[in-house]
PDB file of C-alpha atoms in Angstrom:
ATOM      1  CA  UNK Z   1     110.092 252.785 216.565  1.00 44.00           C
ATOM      2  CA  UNK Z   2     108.389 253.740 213.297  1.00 43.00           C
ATOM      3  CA  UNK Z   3     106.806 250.929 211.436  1.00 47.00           C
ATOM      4  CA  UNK Z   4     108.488 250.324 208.015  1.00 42.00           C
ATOM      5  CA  UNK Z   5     106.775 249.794 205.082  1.00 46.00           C
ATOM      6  CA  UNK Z   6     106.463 245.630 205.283  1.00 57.00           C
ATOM      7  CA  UNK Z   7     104.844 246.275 208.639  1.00 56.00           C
ATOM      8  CA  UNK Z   8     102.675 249.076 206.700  1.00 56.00           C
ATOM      9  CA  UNK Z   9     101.639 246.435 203.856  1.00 86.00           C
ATOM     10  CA  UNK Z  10     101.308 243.651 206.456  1.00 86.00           C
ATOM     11  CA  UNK Z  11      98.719 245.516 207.891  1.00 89.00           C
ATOM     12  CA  UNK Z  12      96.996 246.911 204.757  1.00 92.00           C
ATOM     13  CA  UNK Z  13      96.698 242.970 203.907  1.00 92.00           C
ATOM     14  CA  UNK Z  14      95.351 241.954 207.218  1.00 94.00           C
ATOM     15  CA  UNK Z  15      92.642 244.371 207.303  1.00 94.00           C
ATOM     16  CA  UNK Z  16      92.062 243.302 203.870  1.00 95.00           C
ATOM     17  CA  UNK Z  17      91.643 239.508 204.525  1.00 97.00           C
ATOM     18  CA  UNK Z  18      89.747 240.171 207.431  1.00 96.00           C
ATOM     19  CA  UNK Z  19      87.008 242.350 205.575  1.00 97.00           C
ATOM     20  CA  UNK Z  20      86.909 239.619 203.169  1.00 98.00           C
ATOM     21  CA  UNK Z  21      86.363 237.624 205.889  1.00 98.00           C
ATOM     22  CA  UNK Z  22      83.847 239.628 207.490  1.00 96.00           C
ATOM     23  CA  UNK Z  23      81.604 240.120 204.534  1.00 97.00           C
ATOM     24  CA  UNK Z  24      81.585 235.969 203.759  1.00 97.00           C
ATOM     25  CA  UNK Z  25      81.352 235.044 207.248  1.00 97.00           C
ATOM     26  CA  UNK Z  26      78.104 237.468 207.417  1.00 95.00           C
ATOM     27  CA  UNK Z  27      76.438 236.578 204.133  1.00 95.00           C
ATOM     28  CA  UNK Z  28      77.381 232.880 203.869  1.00 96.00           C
ATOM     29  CA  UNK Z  29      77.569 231.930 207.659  1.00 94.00           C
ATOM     30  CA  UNK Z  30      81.255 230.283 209.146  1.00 96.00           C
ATOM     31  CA  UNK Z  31      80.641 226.599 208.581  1.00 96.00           C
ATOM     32  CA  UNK Z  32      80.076 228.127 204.567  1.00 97.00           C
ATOM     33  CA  UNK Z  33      82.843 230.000 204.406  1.00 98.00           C
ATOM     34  CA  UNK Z  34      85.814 228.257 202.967  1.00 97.00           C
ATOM     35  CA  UNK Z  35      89.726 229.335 203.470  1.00 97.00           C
ATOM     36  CA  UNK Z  36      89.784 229.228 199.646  1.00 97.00           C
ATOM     37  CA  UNK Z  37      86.888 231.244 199.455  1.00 97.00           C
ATOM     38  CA  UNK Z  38      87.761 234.034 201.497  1.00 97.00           C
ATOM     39  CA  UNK Z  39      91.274 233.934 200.082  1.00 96.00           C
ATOM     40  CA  UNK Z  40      89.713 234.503 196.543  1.00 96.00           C
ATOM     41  CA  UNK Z  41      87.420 237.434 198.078  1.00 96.00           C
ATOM     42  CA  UNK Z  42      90.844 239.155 199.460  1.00 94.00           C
ATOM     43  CA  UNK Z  43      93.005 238.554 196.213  1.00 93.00           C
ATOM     44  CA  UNK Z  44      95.500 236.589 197.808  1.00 93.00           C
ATOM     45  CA  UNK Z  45      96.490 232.760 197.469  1.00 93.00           C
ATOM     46  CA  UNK Z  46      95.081 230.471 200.030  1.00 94.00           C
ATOM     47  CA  UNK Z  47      97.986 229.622 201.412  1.00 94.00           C
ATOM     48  CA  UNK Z  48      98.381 233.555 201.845  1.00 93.00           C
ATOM     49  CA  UNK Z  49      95.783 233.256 204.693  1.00 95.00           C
ATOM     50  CA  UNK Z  50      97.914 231.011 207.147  1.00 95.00           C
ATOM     51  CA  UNK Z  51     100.727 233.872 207.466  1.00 94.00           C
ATOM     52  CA  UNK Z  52      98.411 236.095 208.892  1.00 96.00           C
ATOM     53  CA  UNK Z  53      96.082 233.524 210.641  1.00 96.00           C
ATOM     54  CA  UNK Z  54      96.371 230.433 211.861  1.00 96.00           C
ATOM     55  CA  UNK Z  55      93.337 228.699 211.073  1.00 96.00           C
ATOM     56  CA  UNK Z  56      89.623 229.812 210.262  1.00 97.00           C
ATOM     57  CA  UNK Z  57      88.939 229.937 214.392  1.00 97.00           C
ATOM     58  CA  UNK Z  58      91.971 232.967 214.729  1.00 97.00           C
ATOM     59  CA  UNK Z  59      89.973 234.158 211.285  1.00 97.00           C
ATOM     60  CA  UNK Z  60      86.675 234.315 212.930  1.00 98.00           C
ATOM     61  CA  UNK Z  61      88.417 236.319 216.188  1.00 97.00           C
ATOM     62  CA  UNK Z  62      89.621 238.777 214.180  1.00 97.00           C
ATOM     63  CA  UNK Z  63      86.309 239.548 212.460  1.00 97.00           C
ATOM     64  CA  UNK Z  64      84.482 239.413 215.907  1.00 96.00           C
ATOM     65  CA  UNK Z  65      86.958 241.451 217.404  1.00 96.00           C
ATOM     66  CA  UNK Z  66      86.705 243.722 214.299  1.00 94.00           C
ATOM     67  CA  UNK Z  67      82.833 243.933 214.648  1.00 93.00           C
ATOM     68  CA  UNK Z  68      83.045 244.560 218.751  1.00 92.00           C
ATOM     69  CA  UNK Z  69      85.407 246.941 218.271  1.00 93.00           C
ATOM     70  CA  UNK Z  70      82.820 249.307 215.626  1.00 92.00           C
ATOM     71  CA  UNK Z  71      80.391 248.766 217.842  1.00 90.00           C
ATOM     72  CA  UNK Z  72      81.874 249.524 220.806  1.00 90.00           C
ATOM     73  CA  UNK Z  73      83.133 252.683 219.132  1.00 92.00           C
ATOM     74  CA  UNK Z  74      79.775 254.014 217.947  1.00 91.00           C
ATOM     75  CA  UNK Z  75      78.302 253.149 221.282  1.00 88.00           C
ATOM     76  CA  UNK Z  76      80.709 255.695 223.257  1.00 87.00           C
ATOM     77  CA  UNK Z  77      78.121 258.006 221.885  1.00 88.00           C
ATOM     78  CA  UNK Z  78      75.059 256.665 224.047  1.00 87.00           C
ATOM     79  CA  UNK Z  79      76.054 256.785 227.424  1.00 85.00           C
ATOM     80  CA  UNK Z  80      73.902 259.218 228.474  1.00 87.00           C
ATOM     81  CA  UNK Z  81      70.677 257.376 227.180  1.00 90.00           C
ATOM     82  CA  UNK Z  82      68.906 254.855 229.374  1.00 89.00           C
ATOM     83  CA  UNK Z  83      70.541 251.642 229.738  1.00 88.00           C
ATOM     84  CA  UNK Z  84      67.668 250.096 227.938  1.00 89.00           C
ATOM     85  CA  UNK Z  85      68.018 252.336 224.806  1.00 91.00           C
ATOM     86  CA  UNK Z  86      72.103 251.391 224.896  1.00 90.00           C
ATOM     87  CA  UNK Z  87      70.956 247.692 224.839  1.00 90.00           C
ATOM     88  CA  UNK Z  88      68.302 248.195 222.081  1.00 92.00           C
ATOM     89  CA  UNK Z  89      70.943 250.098 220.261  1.00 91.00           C
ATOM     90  CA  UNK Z  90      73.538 247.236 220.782  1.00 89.00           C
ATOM     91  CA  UNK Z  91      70.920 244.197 220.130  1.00 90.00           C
ATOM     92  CA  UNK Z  92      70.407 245.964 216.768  1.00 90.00           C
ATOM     93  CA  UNK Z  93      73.756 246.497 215.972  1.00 88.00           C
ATOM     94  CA  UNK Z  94      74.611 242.593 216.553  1.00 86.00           C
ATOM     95  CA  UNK Z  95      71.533 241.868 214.795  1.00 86.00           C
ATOM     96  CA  UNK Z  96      73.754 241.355 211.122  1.00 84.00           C
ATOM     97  CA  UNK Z  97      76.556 238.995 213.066  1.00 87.00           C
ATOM     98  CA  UNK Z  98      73.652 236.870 214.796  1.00 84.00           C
ATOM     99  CA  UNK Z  99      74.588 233.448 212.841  1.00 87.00           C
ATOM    100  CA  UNK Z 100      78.579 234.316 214.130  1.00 91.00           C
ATOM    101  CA  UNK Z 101      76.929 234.499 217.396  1.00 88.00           C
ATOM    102  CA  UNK Z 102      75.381 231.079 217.421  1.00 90.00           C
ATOM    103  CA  UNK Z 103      78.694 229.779 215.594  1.00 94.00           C
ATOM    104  CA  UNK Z 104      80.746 230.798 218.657  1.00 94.00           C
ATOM    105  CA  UNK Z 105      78.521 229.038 221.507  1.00 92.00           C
ATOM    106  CA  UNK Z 106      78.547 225.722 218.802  1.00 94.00           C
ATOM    107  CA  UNK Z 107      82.545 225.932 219.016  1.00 95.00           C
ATOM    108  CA  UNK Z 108      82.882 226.713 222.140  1.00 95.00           C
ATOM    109  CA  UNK Z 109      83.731 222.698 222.641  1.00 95.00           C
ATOM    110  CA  UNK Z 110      85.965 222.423 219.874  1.00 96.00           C
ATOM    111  CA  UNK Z 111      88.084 225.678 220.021  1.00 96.00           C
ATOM    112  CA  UNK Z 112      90.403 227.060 222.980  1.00 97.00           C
ATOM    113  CA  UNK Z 113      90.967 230.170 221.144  1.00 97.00           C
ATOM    114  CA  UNK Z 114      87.013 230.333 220.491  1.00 97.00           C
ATOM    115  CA  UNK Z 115      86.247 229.486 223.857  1.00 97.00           C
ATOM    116  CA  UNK Z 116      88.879 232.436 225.490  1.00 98.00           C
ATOM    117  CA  UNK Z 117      87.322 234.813 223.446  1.00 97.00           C
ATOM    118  CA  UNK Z 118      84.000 234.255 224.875  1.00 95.00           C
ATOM    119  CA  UNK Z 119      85.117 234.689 227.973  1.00 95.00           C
ATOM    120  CA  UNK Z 120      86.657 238.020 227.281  1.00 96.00           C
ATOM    121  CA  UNK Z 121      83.614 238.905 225.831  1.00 92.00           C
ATOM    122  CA  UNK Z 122      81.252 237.930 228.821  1.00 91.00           C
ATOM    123  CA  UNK Z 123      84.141 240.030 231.237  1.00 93.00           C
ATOM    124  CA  UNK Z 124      83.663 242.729 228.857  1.00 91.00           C
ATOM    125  CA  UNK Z 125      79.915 243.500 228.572  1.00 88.00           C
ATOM    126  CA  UNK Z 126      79.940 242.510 232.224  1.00 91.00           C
ATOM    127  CA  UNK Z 127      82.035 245.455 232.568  1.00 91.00           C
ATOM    128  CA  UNK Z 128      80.302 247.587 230.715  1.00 88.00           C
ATOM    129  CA  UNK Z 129      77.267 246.577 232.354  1.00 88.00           C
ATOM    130  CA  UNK Z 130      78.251 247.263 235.945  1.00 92.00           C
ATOM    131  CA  UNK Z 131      79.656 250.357 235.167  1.00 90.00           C
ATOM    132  CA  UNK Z 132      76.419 251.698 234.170  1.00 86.00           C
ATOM    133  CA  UNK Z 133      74.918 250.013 236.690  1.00 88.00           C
ATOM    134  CA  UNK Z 134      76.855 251.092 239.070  1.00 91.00           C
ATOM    135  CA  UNK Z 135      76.698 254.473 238.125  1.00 89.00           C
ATOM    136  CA  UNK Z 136      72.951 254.907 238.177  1.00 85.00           C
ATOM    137  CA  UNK Z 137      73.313 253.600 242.300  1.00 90.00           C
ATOM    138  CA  UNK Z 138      73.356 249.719 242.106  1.00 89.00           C
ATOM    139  CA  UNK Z 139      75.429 248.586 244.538  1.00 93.00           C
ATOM    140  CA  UNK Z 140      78.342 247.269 243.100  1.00 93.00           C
ATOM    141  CA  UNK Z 141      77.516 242.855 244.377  1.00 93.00           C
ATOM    142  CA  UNK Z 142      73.840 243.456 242.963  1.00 92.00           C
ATOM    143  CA  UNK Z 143      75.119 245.557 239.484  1.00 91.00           C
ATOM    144  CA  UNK Z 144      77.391 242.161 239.263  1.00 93.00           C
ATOM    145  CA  UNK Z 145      74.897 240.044 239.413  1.00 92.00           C
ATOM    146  CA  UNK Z 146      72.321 241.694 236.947  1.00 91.00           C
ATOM    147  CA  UNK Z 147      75.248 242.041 234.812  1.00 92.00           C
ATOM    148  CA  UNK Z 148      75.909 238.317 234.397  1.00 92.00           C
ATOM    149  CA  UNK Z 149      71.506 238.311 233.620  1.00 91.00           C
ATOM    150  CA  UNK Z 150      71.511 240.768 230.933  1.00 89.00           C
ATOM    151  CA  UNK Z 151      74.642 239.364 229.497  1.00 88.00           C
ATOM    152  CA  UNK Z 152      72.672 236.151 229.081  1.00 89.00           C
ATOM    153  CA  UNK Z 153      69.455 237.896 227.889  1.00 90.00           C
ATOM    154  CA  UNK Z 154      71.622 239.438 225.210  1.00 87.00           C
ATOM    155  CA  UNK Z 155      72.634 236.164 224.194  1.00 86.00           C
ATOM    156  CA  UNK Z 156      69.584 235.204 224.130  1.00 88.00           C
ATOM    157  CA  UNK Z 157      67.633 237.819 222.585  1.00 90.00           C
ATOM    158  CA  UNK Z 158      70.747 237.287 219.337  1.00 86.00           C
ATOM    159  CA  UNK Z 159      70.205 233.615 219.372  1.00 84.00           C
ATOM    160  CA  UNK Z 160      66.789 233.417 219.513  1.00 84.00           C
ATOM    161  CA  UNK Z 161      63.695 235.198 216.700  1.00 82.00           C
ATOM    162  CA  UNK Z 162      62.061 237.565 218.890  1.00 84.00           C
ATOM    163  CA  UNK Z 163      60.147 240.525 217.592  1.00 90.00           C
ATOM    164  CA  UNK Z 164      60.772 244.068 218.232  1.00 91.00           C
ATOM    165  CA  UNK Z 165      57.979 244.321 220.667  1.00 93.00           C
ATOM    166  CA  UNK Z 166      59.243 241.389 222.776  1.00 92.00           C
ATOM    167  CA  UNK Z 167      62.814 242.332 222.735  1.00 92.00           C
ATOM    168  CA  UNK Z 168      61.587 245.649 223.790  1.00 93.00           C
ATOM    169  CA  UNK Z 169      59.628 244.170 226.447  1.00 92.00           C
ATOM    170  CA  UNK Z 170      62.247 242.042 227.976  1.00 92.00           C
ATOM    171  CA  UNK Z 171      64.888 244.547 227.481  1.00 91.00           C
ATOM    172  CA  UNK Z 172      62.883 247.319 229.619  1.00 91.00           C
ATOM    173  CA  UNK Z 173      61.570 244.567 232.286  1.00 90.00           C
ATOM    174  CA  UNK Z 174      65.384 243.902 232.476  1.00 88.00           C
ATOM    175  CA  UNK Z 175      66.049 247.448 233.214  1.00 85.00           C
ATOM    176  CA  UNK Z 176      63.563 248.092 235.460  1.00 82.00           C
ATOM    177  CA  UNK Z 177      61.789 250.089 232.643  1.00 69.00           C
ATOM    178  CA  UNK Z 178      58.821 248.407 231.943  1.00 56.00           C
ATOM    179  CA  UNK Z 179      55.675 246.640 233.392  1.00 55.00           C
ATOM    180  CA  UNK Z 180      57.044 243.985 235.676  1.00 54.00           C
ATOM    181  CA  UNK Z 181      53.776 241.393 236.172  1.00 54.00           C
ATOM    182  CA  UNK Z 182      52.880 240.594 239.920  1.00 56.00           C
ATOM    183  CA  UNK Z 183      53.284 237.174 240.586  1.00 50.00           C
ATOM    184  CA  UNK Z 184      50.471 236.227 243.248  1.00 57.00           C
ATOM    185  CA  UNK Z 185      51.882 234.946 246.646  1.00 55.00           C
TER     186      UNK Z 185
END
């Protein structure tokens, strides 16, 4: 069935509200963000907000889902460079929605919704992970398990001020790129 114009404006107002959204929750940080404000960013009445969304937790889904979905879209384009140049490529693209990253693992007690997106988002760059992996030879029980480590190095490389040196380090140790230190026995 074709979509009618109200379902063609509801959508034109969405994507509005969530690009207000986006741009606050990025400059300003979540917890700085108010409804009001973003509602005054998107040209709509506060209480505008709550027929798309709601709360600010759906709010913030949409704009991580939103930025995911870009980058996922732009990263179709690298899968034929090394699996350490694809996560250099994605650390840097996260790089601008680092506070939203640490806002997510500091909700993750307080919000169901907040907390079921993470977990999508872990099976998802696990996927992605062992699929590479996976196709370069791992066997799929190993390319599981280094999935579930580099999903966690992400993390941690987002959450954490490294420089571009170390991240480079521990991204090509990760991949089997780099120097990997002996460790005496």
């Amino acid at each position: 069935m074709a979509k009618n114009k109200r379902d063609i404006d509801r959508q034109l107002k969405q994507d509005e509200i969530e690009e207000a959204a986006c741009r606050l929750f990025l400059s300003q940080g979540y917890d700085a963000t108010s409804m009001a404000s973003i509602a005054t960013s998107a040209g709509v009445a506060p209480n505008t907000l709550y027929w798309y969304f709601a709360n600010k937790d759906e709010m913030l889904i949409a704009v991580l889902n939103r930025l995911v979905k870009q980058a996922l879209t732009a990263h179709a384009g690298l899968l034929d460079q090394p699996l350490s140049a694809q996560i250099l490529w994605l650390l840097k693209e996260f790089d601008q929605a680092s506070k939203l990253v640490m806002t997510v693992h500091g909700r993750l007690e307080h919000s169901p919704v907040i907390r079921d997106w993470h977990a999508q988002f872990h099976q998802m760059l696990d996927g992605l992970l062992i699929a590479q992996l996976t196709a370069q030879g791992m066997a799929p029980e190993q390319a599981s398990v280094m999935a579930t480590v580099g999903t966690y190095v992400v993390e941690g490389l987002l959450s954490h001020p490294h420089s571009m040196q170390q991240r480079e380090t521990v991204v090509k140790w990760l991949t089997g790129t780099g120097h990997r230190p002996t460790v005496p026995a």
